[in-house]
Coordinates of C-alpha atoms and ligand atoms in Angstrom, one line a residue:
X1 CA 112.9 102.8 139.3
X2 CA 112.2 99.0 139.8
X3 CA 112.9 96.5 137.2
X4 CA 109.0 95.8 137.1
X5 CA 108.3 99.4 136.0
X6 CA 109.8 99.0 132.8
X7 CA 107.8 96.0 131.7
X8 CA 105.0 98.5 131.3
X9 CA 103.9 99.0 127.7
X10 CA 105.4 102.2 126.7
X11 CA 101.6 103.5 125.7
X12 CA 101.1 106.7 125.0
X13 CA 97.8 107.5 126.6
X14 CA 95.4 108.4 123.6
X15 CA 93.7 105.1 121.9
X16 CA 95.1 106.3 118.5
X17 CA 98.7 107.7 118.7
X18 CA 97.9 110.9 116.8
X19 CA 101.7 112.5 116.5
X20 CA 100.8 115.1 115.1
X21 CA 99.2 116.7 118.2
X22 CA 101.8 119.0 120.6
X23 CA 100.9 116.8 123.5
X24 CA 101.1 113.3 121.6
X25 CA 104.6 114.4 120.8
X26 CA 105.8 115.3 123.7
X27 CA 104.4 112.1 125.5
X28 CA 106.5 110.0 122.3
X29 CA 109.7 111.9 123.1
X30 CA 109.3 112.0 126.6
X31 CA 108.3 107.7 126.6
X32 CA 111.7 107.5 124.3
X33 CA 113.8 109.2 126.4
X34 CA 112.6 107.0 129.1
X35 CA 113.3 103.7 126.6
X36 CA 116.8 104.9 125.7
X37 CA 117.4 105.6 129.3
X38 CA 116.5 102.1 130.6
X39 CA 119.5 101.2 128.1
X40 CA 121.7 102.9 129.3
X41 CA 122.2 105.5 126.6
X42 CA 122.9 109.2 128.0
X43 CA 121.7 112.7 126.2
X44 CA 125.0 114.6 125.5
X45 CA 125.0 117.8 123.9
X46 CA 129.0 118.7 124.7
X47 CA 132.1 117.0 122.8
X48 CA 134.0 117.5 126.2
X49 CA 131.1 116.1 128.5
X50 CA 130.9 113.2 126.0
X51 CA 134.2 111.8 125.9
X52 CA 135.1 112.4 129.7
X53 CA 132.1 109.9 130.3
X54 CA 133.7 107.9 127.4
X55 CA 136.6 107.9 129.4
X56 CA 135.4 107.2 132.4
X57 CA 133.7 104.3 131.0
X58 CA 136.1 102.6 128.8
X59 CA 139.6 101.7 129.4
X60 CA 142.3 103.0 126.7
X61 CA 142.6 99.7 125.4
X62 CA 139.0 98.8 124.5
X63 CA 138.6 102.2 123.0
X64 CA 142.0 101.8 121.0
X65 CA 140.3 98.4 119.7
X66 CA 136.8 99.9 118.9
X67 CA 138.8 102.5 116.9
X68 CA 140.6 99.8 115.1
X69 CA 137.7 97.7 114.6
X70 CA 135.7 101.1 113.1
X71 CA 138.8 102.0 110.9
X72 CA 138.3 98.2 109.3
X73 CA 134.4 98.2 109.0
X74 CA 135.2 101.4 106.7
X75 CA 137.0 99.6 104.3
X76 CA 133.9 97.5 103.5
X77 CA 134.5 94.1 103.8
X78 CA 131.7 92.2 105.4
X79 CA 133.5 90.3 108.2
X80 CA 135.2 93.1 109.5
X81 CA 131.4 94.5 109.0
X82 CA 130.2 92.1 111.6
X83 CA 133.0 91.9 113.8
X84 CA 132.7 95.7 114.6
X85 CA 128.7 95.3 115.3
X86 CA 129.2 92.1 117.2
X87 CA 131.7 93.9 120.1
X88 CA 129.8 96.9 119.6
X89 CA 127.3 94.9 121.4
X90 CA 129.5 94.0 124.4
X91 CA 127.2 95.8 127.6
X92 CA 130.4 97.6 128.2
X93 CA 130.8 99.2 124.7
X94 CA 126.8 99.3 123.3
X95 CA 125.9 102.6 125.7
X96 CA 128.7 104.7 125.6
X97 CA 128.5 104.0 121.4
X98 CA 124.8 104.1 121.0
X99 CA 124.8 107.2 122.9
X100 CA 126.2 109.2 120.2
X101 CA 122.7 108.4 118.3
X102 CA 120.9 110.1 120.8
X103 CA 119.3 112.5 118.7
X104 CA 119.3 110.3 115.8
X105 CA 117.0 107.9 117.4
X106 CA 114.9 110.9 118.8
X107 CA 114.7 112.0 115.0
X108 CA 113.8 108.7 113.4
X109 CA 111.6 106.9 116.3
X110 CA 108.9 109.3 115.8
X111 CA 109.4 109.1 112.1
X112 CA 108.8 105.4 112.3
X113 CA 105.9 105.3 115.2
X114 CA 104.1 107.6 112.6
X115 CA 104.0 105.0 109.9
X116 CA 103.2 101.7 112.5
X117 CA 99.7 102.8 113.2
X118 CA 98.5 101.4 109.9
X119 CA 100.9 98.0 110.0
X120 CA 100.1 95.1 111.4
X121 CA 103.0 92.7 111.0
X122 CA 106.5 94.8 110.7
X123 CA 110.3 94.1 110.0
X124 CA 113.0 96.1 111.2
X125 CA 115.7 94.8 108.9
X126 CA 119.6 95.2 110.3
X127 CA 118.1 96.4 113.7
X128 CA 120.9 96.3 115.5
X129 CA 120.2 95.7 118.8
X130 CA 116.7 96.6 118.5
X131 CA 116.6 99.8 120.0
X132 CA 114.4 101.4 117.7
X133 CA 112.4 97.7 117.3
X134 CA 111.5 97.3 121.3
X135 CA 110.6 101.2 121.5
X136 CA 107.9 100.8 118.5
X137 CA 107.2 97.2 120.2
X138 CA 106.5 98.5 123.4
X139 CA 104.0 101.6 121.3
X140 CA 102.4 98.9 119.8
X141 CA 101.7 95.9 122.2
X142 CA 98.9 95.0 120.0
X143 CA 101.4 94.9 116.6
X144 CA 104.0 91.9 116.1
X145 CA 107.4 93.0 115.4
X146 CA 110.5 91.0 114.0
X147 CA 114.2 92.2 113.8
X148 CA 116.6 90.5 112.1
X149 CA 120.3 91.1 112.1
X150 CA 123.4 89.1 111.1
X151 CA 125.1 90.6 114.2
X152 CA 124.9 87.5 116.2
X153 CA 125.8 89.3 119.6
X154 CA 123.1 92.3 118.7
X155 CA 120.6 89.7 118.2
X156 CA 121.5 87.8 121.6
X157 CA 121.5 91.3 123.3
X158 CA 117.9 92.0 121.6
X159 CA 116.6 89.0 122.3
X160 CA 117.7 89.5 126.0
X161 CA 116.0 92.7 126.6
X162 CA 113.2 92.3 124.8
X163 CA 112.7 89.6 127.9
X164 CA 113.6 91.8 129.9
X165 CA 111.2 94.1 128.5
X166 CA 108.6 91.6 128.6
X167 CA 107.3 92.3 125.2
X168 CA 105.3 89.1 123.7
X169 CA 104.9 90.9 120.5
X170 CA 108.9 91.2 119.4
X171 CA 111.3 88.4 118.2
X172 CA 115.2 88.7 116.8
X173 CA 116.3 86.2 114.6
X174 CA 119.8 86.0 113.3
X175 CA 120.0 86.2 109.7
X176 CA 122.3 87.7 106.6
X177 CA 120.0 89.2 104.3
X178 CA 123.0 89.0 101.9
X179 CA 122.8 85.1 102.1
X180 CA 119.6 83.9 103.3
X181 CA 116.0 84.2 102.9
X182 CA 113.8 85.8 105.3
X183 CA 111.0 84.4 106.9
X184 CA 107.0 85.8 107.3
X185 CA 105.0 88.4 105.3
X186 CA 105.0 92.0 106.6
X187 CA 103.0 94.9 106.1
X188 CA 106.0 97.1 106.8
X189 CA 109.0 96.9 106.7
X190 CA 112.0 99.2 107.9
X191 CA 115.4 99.6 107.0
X192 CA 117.4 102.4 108.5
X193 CA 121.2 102.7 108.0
X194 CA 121.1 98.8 106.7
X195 CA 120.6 98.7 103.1
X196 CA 123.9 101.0 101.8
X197 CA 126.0 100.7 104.2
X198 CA 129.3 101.2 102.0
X199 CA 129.9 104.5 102.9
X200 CA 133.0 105.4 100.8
X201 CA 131.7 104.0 97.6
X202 CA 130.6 107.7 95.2
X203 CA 127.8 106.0 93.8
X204 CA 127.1 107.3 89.9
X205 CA 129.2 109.3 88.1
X206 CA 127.1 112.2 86.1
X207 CA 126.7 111.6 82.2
X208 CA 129.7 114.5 82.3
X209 CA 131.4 117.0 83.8
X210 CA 128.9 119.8 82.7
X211 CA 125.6 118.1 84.1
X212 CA 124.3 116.5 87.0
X213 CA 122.3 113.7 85.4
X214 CA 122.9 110.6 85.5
X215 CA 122.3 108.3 82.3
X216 CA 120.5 105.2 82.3
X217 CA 123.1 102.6 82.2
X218 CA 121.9 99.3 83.4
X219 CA 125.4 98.2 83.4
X220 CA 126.6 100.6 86.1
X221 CA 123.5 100.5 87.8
X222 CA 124.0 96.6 88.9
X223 CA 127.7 97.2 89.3
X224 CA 126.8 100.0 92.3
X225 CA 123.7 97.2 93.6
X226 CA 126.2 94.3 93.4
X227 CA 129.4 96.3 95.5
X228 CA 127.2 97.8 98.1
X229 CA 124.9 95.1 98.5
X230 CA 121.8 97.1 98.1
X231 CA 120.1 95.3 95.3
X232 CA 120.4 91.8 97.0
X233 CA 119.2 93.5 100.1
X234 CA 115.9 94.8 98.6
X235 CA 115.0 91.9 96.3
X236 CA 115.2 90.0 99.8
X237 CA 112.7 92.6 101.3
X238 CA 110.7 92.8 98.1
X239 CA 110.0 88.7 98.3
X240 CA 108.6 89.3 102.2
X241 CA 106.9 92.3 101.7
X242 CA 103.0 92.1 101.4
X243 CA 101.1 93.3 98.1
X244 CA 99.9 96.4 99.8
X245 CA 102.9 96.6 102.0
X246 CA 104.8 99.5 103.1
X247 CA 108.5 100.1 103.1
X248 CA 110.5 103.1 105.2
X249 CA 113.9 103.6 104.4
X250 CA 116.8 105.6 105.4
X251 CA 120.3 105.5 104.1
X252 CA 123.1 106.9 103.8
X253 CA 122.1 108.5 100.3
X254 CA 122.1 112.3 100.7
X255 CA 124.9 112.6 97.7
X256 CA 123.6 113.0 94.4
X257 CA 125.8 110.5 93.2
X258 CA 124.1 107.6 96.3
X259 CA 120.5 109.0 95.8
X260 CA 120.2 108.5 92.4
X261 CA 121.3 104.9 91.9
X262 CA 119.2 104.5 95.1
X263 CA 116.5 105.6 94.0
X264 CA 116.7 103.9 90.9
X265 CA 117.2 100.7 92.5
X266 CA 113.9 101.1 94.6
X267 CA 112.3 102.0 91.0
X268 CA 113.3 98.8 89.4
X269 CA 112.2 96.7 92.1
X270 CA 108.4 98.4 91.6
X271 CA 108.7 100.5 94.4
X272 CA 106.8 104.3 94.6
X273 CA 106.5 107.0 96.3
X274 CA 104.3 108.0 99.2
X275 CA 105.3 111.1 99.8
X276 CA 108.3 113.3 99.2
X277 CA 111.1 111.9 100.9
X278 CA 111.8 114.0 104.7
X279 CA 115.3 115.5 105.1
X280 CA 116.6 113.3 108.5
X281 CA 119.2 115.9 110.4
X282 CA 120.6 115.0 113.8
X283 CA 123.4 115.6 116.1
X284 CA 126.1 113.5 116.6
X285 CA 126.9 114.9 120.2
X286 CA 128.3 118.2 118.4
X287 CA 128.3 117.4 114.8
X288 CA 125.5 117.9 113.2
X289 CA 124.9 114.9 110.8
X290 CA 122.7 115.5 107.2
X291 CA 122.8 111.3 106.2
X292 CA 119.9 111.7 103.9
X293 CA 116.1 111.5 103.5
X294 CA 113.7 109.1 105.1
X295 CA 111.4 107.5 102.0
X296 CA 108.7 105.9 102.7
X297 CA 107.1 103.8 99.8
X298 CA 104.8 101.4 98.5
X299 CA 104.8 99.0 95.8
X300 CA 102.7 100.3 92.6
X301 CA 103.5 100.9 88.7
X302 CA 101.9 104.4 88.9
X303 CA 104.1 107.5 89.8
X304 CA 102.6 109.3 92.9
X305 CA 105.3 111.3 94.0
X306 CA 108.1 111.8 91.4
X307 CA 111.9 110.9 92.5
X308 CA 114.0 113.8 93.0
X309 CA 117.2 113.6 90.9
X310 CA 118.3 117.4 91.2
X311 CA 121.5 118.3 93.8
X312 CA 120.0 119.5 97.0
X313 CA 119.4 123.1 97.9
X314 CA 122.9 124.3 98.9
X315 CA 124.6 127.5 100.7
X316 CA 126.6 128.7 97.8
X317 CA 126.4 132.5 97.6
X318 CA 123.8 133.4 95.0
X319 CA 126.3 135.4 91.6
X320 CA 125.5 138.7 90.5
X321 CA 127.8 141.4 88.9
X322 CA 126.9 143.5 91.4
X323 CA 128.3 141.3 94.1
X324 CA 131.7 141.4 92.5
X325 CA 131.6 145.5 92.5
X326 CA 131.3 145.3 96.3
X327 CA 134.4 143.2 98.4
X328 CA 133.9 142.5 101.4
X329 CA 137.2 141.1 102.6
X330 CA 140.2 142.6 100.7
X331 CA 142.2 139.4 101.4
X332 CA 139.5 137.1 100.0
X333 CA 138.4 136.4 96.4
X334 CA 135.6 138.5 95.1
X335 CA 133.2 136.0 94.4
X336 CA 134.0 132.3 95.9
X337 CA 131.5 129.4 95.6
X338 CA 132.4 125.3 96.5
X339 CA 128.8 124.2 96.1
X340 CA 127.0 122.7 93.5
X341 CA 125.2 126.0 92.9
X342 CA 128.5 127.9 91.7
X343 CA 127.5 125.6 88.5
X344 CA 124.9 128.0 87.9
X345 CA 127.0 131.2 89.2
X346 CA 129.6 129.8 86.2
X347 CA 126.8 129.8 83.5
X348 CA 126.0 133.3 84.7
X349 CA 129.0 134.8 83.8
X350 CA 128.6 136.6 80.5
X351 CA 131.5 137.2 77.6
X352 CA 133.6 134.3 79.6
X353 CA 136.6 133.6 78.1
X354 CA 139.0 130.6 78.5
X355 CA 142.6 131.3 78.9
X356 CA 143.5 127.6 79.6
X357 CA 142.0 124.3 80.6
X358 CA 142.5 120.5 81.5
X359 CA 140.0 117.8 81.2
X360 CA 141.0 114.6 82.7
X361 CA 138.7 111.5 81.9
X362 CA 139.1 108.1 84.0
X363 CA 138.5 104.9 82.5
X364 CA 135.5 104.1 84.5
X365 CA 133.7 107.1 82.9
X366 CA 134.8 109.7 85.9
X367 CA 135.8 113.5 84.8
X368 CA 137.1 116.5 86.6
X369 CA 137.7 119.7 84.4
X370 CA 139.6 122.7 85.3
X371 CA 139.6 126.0 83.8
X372 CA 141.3 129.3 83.9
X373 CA 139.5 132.4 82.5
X374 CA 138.6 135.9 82.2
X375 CA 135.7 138.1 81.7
X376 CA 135.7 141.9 81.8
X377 CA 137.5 143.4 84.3
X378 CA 137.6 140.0 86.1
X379 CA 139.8 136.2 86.3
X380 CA 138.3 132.9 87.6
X381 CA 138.8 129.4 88.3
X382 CA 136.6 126.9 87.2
X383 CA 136.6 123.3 88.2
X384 CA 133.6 120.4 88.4
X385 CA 133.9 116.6 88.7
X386 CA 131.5 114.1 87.5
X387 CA 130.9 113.9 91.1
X388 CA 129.1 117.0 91.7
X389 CA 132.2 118.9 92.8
X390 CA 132.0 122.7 91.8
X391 CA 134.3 125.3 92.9
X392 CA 133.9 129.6 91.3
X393 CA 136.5 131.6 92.2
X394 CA 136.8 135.1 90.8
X395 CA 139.4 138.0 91.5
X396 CA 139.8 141.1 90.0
X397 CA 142.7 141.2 86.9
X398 CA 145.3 143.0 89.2
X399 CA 145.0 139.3 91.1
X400 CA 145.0 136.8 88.7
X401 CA 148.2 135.3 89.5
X402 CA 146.9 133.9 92.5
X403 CA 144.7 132.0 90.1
X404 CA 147.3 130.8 88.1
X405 CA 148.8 129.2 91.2
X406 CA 145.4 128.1 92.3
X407 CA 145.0 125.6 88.7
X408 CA 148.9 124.8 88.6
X409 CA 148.1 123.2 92.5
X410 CA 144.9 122.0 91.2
X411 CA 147.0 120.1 87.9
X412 CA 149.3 118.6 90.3
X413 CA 146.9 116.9 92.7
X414 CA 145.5 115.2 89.5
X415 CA 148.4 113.2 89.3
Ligands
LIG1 C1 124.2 101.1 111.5 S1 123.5 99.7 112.1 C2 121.8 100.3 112.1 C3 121.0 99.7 113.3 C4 119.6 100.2 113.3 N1 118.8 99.9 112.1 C5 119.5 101.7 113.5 O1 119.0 102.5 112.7 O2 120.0 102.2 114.6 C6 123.5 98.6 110.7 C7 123.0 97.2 111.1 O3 122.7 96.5 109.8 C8 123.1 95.2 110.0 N2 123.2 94.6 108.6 C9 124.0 95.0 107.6 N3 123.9 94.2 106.6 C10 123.0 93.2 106.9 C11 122.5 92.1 106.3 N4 122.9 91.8 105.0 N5 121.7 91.3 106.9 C12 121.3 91.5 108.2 N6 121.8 92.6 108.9 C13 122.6 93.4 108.2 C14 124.4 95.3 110.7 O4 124.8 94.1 111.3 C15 124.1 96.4 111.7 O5 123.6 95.9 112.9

């Protein structure tokens, strides 16, 4: 295909962009795939397949530095931060890397594209290398869109193919939303994968190790906004967002103990719900990826939708006394649960009682509690951390040895 060819609007051929008819769909996925394609970014649905292109693309060294540079951005800091974006924007490095978004960006695009129609003016805040921004830009020729990023090099490589592109109605400006105000007054404004990007930081602790609510404490509140950034992030969205604007965001919150300080934050800052937020699963190649839910909000002081603040739904086999009357595996426990549901499964079991247990409280207001028990007929192992960890194992009595050695492990990892 000629250079020229791409400069085309990507324009799905209906005057309104209705997604949810079949065909308007499959014209949106079929008009991204062409998008991520004229980046250079491949489909792969194979570990293998992936990384002998990887391979083939990349020299030992520059993947050995990539590595490095991904092991550093981990750790939080914000240079390191922006020293992993800025060569993961080298034309080399950007396709091979983006391409293990694939499906993310097939997931989210549409997402976003649903919620544009209405917008005028929108932000796509920490775009990257605008990916997402040129393919709404391109939707939308009629809509001005502005990303901004402190990635210098994603910015230059934005900026560069949106000329490419052609596309009048896009701009990149470099800016840290950390340090700087932004610019303009938007009717939307987006955030994916931008806003809380600390990914090793737990979030909240619950008020104990028997619940999963969180108290209001204003104190830890603005200590989680201040580390991760998040609250100086928003309040520098909230001052260029329009009275009636809308916001979407997706982060990496889909832990109880992330969602709820999230949520809270977006809360404080006026923020409401439009609808209940959308779970956002991808793959990443192989892996499937479960980051957490897409929100999409506006600003108002009445409660529409109300925020979610329960665990998610999780695979933890349902308790019953019958289950425990019918093995399945001789060599396994009777009854095992590692989800937050085995909570529940605990509070099921009737005439419990406890043989031995530890609490262990942290300064910082973290618990993890382990307990050894019996009920009749039965042993167990109980154990549940202020952040959401439950584990329910139960044996029958002629095993409960195993469960001593089980809590005696369990003791010794706590240090
Ligand atoms: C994981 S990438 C996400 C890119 C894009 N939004 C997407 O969904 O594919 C995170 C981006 O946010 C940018 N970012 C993080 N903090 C920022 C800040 N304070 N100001 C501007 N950009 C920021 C990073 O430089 C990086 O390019």
């Amino acid at each position: 295909m000629k250079r020229s060819e791409y400069r085309r609007p990507l324009r799905v051929e209906t005057p309104n962009l209705k997604l949810s008819t079949r065909n308007a769909s499959h014209e949106l996925r079929a008009a991204l795939h062409e998008h991520l394609a004229w980046w250079g970014l491949r489909q792969f649905t194979s570990d293998p397949a992936y990384f002998a292109w990887q391979q083939q693309q990349l020299s030992p060294e520059d993947l050995k530095q990539l590595a490095a540079r991904a092991e550093q951005k981990r750790k939080g800091d914000r240079h390191d931060e922006m020293a992993f974006y800025d060569a993961a924007a080298h034309p080399k490095i950007f396709p091979v890397l983006y391409s293990q978004r694939y499906d993310y960006y097939e997931v989210i695009a549409s997402q976003i594209a649903a919620h544009c129609d209405e917008a005028t003016a929108i932000l796509d805040f920490g775009c990257g290398l605008g990916i997402l921004t040129s393919f709404c830009a391109r939707l939308f020729p009629d809509k001005q869109f502005v990303g901004v990023d402190r990635s210098s090099a994603s910015i230059a490589v934005a900026q560069e193919q949106a000329d490419r592109l052609g596309l009048r109605n896009l701009r990149f400006d470099c800016v840290d939303g950390d340090a700087e105000p932004l610019s303009g007054c938007y009717d939307l404004v987006v955030a994916t994968h931008a806003l809380l990007q600390a990914e090793q930081d737990p979030g909240l602790p619950s008020r104990s190790w028997q619940t999963f609510e969180r108290g209001h404490d204003s104190v830890r509140q603005s200590a989680f906004e201040q580390r991760t950034g998040l609250g100086r992030r928003l309040d520098t969205l909230m001052e260029v967002l329009s009275s009636d604007g809308h916001m979407i965001l997706c982060e990496k919150t889909r832990q109880l103990g992330r969602r709820v300080p999230f949520q809270r934050a977006l809360a404080a800052r006026g923020l409401q719900l439009l609808e209940p937020p959308t779970s956002v699963r991808y793959h990443s190649v192989e892996e499937l990826v479960d980051d957490g839910p897409l929100y999409w909000l506006q600003r108002g002081s009445q409660e529409r939708v109300a925020w979610d603040e329960s665990p998610e739904p999780d695979e933890g086999r349902p308790f019953s006394p019958e289950a425990l009357a019918t093995p399945t595996d001789p060599e396994s426990p009777l009854y095992e649960n590692h989800w937050p549901s085995a909570q529940a499964a605990w509070e099921q079991v009737v005439d419990r009682e406890v043989l031995v247990d530890t609490t262990r409280q942290e300064p910082d207001g973290r618990q993890m509690h382990v307990e050894r028990g019996k009920f009749p007929g039965y042993h167990y192992l109980y154990c549940a951390n202020t952040f959401d960890q439950r584990q329910l194992v139960i044996v029958e009595e002629t095993r409960a040895v195993m469960l001593d050695v089980y809590y005696q492990d369990i003791l010794r990892g706590l240090g």
